[in-house]
Short mmCIF file of C-alpha atoms in Angstrom, two decimals:
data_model
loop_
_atom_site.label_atom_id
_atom_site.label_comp_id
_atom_site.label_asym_id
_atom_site.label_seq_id
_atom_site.Cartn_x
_atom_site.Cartn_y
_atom_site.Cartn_z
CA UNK A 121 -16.61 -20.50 0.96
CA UNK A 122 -14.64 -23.30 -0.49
CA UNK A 123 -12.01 -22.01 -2.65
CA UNK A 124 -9.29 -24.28 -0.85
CA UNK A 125 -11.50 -26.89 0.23
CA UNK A 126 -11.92 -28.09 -3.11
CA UNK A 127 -8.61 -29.66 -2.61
CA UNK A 128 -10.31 -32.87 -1.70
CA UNK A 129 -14.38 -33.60 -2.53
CA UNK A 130 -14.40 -36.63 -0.85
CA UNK A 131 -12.93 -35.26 2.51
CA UNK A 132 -10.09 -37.15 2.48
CA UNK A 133 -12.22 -40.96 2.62
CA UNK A 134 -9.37 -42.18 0.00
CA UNK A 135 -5.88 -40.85 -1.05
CA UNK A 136 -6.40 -38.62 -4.47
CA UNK A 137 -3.68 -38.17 -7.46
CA UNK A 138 -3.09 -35.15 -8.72
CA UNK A 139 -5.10 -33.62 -11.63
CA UNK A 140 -5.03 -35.19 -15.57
CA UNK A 141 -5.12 -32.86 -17.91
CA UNK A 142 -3.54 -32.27 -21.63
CA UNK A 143 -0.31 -30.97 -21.24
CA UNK A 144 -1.35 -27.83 -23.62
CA UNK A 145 -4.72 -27.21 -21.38
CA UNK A 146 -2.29 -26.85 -18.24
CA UNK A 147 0.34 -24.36 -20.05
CA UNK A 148 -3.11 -22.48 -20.97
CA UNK A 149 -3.83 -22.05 -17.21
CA UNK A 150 -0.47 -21.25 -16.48
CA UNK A 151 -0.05 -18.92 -18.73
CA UNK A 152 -3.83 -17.06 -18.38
CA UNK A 153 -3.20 -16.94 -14.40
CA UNK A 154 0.94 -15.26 -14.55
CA UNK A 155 -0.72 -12.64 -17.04
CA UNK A 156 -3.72 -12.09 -15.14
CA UNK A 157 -1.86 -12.17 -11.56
CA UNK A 158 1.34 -9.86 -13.15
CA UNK A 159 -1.33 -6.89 -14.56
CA UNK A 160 -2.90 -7.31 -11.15
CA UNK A 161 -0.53 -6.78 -8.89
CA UNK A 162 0.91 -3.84 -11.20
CA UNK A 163 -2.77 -2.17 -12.15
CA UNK A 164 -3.86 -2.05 -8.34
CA UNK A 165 -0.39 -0.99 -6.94
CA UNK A 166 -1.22 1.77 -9.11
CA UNK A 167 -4.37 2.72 -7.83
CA UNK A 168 -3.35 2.04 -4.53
CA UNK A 169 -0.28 4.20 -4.70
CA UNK A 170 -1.70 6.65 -6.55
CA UNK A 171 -4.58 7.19 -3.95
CA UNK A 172 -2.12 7.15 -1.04
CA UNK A 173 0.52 9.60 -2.60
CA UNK A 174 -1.02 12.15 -4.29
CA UNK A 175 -3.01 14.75 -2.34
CA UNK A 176 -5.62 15.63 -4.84
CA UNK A 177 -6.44 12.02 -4.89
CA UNK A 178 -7.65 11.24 -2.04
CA UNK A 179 -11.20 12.15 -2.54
CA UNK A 180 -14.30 10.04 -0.70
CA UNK A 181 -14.94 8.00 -3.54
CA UNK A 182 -11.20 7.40 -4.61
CA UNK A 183 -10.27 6.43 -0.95
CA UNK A 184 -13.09 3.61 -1.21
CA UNK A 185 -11.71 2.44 -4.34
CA UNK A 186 -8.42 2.16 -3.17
CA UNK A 187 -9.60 0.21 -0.73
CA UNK A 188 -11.06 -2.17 -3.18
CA UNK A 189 -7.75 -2.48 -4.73
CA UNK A 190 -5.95 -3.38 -1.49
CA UNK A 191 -8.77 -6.24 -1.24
CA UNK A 192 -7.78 -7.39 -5.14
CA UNK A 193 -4.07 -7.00 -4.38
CA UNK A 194 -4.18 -9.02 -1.31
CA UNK A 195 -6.63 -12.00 -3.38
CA UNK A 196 -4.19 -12.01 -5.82
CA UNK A 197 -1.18 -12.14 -4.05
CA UNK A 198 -2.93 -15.34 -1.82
CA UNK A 199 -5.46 -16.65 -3.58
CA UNK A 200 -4.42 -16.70 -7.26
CA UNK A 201 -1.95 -18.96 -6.91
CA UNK A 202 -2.72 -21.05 -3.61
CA UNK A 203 -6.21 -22.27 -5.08
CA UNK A 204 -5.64 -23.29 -8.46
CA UNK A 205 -2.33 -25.31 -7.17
CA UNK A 206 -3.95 -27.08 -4.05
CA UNK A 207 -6.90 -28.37 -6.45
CA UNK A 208 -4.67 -29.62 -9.06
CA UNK A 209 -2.72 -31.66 -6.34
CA UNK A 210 -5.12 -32.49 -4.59
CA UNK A 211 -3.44 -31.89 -1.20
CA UNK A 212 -2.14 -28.83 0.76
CA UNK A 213 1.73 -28.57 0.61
CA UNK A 214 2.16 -25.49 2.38
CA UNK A 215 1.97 -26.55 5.81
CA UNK A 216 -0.05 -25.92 8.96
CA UNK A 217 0.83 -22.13 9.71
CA UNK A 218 -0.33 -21.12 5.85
CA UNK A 219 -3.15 -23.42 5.68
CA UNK A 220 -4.83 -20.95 8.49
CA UNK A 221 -2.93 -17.66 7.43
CA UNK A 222 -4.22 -18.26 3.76
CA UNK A 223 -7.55 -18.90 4.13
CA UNK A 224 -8.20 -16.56 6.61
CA UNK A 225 -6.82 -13.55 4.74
CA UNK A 226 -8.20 -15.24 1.60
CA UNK A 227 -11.70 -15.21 2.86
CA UNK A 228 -11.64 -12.20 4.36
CA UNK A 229 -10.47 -10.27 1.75
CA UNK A 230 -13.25 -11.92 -0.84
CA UNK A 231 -15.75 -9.76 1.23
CA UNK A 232 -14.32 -6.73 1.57
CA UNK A 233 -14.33 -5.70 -2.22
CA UNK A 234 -18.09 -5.96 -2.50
CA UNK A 235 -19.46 -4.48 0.60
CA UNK A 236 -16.61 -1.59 0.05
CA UNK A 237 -18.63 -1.35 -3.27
CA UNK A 238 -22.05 -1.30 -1.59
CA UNK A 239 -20.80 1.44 0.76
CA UNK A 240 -19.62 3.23 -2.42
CA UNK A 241 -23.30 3.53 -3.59
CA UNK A 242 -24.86 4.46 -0.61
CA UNK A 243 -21.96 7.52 -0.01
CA UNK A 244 -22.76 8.68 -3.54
CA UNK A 245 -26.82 8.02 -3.33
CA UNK A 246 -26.77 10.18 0.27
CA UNK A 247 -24.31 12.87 -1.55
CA UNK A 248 -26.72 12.65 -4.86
CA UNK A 249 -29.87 12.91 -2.60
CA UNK A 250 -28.76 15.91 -0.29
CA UNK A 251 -25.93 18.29 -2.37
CA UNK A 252 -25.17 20.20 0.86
CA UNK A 253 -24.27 17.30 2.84
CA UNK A 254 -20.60 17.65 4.33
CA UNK A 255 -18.83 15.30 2.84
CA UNK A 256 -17.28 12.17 4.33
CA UNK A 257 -13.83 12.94 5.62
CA UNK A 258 -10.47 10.88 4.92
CA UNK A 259 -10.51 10.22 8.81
CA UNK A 260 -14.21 8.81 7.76
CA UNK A 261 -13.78 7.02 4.87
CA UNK A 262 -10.81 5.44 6.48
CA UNK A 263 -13.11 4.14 9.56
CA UNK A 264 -16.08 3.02 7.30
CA UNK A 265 -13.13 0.43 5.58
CA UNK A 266 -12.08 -0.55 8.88
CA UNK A 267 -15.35 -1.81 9.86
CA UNK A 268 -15.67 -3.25 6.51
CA UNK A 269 -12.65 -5.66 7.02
CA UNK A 270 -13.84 -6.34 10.42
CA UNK A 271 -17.07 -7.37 8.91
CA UNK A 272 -15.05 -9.18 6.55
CA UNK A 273 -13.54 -11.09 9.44
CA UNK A 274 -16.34 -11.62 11.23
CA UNK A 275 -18.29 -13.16 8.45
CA UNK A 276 -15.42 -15.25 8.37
CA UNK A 277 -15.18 -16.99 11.52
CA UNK A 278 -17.97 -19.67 11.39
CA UNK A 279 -15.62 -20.98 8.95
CA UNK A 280 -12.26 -20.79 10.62
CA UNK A 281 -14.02 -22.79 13.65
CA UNK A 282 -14.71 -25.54 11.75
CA UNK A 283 -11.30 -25.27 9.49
CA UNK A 284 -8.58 -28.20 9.85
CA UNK A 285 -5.08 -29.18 9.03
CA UNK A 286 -5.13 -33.17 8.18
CA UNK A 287 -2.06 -34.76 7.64
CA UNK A 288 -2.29 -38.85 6.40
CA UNK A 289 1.86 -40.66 6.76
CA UNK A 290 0.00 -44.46 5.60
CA UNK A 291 -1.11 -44.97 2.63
CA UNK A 292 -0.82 -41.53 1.30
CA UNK A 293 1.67 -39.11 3.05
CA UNK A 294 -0.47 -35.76 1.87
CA UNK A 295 -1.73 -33.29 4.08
CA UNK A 296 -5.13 -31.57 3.75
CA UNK A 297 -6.98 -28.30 4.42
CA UNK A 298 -10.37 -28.43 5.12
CA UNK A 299 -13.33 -27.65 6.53
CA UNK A 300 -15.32 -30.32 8.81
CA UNK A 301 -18.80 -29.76 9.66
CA UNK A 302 -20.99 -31.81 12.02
CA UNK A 303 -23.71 -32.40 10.78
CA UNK A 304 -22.62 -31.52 6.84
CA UNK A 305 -25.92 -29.27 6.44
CA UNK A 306 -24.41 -26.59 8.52
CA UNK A 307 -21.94 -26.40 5.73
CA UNK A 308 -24.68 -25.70 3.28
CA UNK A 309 -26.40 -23.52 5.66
CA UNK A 310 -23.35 -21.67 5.74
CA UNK A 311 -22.20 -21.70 2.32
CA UNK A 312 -25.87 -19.67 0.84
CA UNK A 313 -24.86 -17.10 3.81
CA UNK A 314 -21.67 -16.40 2.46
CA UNK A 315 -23.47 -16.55 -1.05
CA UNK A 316 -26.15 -14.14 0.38
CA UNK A 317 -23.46 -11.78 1.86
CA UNK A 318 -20.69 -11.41 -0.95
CA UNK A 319 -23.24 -11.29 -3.82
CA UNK A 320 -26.72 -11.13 -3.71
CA UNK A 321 -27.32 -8.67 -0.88
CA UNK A 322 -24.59 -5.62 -1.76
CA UNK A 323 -25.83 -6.32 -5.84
CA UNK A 324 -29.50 -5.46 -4.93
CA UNK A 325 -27.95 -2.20 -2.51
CA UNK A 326 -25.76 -1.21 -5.34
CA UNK A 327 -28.34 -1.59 -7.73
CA UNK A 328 -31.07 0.37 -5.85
CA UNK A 329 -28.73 2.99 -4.73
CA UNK A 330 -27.83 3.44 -8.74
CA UNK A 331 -30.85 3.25 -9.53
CA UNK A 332 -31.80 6.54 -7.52
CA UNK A 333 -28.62 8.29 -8.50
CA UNK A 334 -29.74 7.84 -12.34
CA UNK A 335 -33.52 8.71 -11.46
CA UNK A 336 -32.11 12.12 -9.99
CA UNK A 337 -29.46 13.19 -12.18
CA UNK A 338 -32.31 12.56 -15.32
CA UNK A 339 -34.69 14.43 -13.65
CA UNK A 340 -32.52 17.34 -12.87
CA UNK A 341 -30.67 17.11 -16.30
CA UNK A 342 -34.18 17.37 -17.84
CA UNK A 343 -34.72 20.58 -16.05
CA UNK A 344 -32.09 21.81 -16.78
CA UNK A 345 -32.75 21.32 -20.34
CA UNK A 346 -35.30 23.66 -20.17
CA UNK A 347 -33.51 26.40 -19.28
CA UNK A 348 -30.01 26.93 -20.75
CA UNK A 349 -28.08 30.09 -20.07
CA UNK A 350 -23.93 31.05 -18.90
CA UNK A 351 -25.63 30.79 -15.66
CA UNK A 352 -26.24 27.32 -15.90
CA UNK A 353 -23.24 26.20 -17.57
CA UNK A 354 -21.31 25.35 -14.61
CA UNK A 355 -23.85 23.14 -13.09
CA UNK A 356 -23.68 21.61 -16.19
CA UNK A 357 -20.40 20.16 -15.59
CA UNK A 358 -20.82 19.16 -12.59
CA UNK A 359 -24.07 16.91 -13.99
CA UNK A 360 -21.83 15.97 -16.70
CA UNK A 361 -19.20 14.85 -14.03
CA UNK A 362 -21.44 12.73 -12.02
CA UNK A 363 -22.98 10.89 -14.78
CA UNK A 364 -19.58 9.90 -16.15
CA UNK A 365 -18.48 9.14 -12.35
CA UNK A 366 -21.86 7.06 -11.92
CA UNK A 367 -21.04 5.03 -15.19
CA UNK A 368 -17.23 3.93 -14.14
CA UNK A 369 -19.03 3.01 -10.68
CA UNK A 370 -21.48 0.63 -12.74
CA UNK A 371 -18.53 -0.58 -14.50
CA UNK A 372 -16.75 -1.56 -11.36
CA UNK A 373 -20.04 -3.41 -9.97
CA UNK A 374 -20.88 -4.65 -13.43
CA UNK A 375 -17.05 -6.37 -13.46
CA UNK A 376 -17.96 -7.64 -9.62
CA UNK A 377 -20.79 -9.58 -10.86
CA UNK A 378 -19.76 -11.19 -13.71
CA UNK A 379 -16.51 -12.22 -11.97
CA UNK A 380 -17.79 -12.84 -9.16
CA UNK A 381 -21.11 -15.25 -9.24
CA UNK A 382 -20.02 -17.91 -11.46
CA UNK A 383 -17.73 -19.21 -8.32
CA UNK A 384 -20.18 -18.27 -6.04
CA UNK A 385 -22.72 -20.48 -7.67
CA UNK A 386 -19.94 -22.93 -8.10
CA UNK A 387 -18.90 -23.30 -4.45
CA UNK A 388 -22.91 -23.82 -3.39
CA UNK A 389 -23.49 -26.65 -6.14
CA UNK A 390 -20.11 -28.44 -5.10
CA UNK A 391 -21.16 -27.98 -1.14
CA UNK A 392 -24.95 -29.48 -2.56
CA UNK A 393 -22.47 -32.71 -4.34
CA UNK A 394 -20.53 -33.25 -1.53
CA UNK A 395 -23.78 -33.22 1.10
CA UNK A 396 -25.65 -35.71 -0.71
CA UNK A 397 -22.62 -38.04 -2.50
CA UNK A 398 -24.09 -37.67 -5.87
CA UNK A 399 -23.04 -35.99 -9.30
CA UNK A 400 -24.80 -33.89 -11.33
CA UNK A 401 -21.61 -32.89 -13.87
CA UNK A 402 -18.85 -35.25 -14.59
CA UNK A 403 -15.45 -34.63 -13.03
CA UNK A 404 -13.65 -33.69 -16.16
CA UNK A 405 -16.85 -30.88 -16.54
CA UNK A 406 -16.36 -29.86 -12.91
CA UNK A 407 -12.70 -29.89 -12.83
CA UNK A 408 -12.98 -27.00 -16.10
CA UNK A 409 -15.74 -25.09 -14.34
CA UNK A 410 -14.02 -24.48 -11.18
CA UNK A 411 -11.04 -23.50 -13.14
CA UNK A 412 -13.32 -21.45 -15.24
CA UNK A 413 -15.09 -19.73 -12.48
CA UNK A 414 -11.81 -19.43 -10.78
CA UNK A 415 -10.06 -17.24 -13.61
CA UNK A 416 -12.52 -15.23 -14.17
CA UNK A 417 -12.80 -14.27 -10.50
CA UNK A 418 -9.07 -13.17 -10.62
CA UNK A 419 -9.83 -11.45 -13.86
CA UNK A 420 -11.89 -9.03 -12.23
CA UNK A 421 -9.03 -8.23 -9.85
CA UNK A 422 -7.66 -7.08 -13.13
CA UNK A 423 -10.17 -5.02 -14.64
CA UNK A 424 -11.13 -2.89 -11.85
CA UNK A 425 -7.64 -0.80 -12.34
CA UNK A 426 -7.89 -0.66 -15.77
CA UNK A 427 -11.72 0.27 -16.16
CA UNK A 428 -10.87 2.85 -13.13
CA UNK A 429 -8.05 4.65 -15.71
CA UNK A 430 -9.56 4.24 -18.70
CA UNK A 431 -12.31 6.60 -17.02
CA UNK A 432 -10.38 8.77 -14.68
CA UNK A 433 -8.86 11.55 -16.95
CA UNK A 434 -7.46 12.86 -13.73
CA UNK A 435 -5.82 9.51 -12.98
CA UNK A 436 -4.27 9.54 -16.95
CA UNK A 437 -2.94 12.93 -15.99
CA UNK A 438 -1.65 11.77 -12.74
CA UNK A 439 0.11 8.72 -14.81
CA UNK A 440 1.51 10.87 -17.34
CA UNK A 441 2.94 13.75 -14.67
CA UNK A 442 4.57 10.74 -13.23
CA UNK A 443 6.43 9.58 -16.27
CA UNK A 444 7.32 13.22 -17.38
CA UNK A 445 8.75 13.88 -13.82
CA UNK A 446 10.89 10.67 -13.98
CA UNK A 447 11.98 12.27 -17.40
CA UNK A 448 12.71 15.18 -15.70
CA UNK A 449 9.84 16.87 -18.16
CA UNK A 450 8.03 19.51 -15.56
CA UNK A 451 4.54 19.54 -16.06
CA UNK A 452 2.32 22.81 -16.64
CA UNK A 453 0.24 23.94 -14.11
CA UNK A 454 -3.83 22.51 -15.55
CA UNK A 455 -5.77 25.17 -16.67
CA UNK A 456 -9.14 25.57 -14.72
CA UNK A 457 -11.93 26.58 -17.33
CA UNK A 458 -14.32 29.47 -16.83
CA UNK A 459 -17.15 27.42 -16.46
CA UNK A 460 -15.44 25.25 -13.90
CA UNK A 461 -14.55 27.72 -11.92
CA UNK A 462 -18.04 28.91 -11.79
CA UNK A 463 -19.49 25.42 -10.67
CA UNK A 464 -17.02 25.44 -8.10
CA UNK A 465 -17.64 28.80 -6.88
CA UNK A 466 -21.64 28.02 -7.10
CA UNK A 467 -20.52 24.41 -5.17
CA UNK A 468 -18.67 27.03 -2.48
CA UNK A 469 -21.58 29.31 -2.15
CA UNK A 470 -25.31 27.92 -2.59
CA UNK A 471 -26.88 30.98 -0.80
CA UNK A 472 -25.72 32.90 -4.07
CA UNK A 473 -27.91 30.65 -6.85
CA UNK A 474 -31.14 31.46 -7.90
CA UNK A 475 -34.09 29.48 -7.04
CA UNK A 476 -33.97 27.54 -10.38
CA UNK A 477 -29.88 26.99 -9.58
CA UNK A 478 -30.37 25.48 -6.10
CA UNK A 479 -33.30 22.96 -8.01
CA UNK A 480 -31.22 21.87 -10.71
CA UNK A 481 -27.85 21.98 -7.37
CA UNK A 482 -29.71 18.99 -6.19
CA UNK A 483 -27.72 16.51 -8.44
CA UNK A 484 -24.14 17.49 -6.64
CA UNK A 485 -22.34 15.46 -4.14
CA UNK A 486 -21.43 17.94 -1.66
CA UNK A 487 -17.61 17.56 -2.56
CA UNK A 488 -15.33 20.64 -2.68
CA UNK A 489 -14.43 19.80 -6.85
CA UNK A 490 -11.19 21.30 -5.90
CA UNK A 491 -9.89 17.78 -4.60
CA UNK A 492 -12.68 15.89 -6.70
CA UNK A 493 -11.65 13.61 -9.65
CA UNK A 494 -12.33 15.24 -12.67
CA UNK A 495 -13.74 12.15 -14.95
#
């Protein structure tokens, strides 16, 4: 995990200048990072507000993604601007006490988002798998991201033992943060763990788990296919629903990865470089890829908000009851269809479907659709 140790390659063996670069390529990366940080920290206050204030919000699922917002909001409120400043100067100027505090929350943080997304997938798979499955609790779900940010943490520490603040008075009064590992390979070693941990292992859960959920809700979609009636029509929906709610899930994982690897990948080739004092990509090449790699990582901390509204009618609604009550505009009560109301009086009472009803049941999540999102 090198996002701040990229400050200096070398490890300090000579003093470094600060960056060179065209005056209209830095007002670019300015400019991309304030717009990208701004929507950020607005989009996932949202979310997180949203989640925390309003009742019929806090659902399983919506208290998970919350807590992937507090993970983006905390990377972009330390690691958007901290990173991007420290490698252009090529030194650390926020002294000892941040150097720690920063990459510690930093790090931490940049593993919480995807194993709160793997334990997204597996809630939904087990709720997908087995309908009448009581639902994970708020008291739950709240525990589950506990022990994901003291995972987080945990995953963390090899590299807060080996973390230092270096300060150099003769010849070139600059301070550094870094990492020092005896022997280097242990940095290596421990850079494909962390490579292992944030990406490649929750991508192949999440992938597997969605997998399932799609091979389920097909077969039971088919089957239901067969056999259309009113009776059916509320089950329906709820299909219908879970589809739509597997495809903003995808979205959100989909956004992780792309995001997410490039810097991943970056990190391990520059820890490869620094191991074995050779180049493979000029500096002018490397200096654009890490900046690159580094955008597009904070770019996802922006998209996950606004994929997560574009696809939430319920959130919309939310967002617009908001605005119409700071108006002073009351809203209407919302109308319940028929139909809903008999999927969520089926969801309420299983004993009372047919045969063919419980079969074609098997694609629910257990969830009383009272609270759920409505997507």
């Amino acid at each position: 995990m090198d996002l701040l140790n990229n400050v200096s390659t070398n490890e300090t063996d000579e003093c470094e200048k600060e960056l060179q670069m065209d005056d209209v390529y830095k007002l670019g990366l300015v400019f991309a990072y304030g717009v990208v940080g701004i929507l950020s920290l607005f989009g996932n206050a949202i979310v997180l507000l949203m989640v925390v204030c309003r009742r019929e919000m806090r659902t399983a699922t919506n208290i998970f993604i919350s807590s992937v917002s507090a993970a983006d909001l905390v990377i972009t409120l330390f690691s958007l601007w901290a990173t991007p400043f420290s490698y252009y100067q090529r030194t650390w100027l926020f002294g000892e006490g941040m150097c720690y505090f920063v990459y510690m929350i930093q790090g931490a943080s940049l593993m919480w988002a995807p194993l709160a997304l793997a334990a997204i997938a597996v809630d939904r798979y087990m709720l997908v798998a087995n309908p009448f499955r009581k639902q994970l609790s708020p008291l739950n779900c709240l525990l589950i991201i506990c022990s994901v940010w003291a995972a987080g943490f945990v995953i963390l520490s090899p590299m807060m033992t080996h973390l230092s603040y270096v300060e150099f008075e003769l010849p070139c009064d600059k301070a550094y943060c870094i990492e020092y590992w005896k022997p280097r390979e242990y940095r290596l070693f421990y850079g494909i763990f962390v490579f292992l941990v944030h990406s490649f292992i929750p991508l192949i859960i999440i992938s597997w788990c969605h997998y399932r959920i799609a091979s389920i809700l097909s077969s039971q979609n088919s089957k239901l296919q067969k056999n259309r009636s009113k009776s059916t029509y509320g089950v329906a929906l709820d299909i219908s629903r879970k589809q739509r709610l597997q495809k903003l899930l995808l979205a959100m994982v989909l956004i992780f990865a792309v995001s997410s690897l490039p810097m991943d990948v970056f990190n391990v080739y520059q820890d490869i470089e620094l191991i074995h004092n050779f180049r493979w990509l000029s500096e002018d090449v490397s200096h654009m890829l890490f900046y690159f790699s580094h955008l597009l990582a904070m770019a996802g901390t922006l998209l996950n908000p606004l994929v997560y509204a574009w696809w939430n009618e319920n959130f919309r609604r939310q967002i617009k009851s908001i605005f119409k009550e700071l108006r002073g505009i009351r809203e209407p009560p919302f109308k319940t269809s028929i139909y809903e109301k008999q999927s969520r009086f089926s969801l309420r009472n299983p004993e009372a479907l047919t045969a063919e009803q419980q079969i074609v049941l098997q694609c629910a999540d257990g969830e009383d659709p009272s609270n759920d999102v409505q997507i």
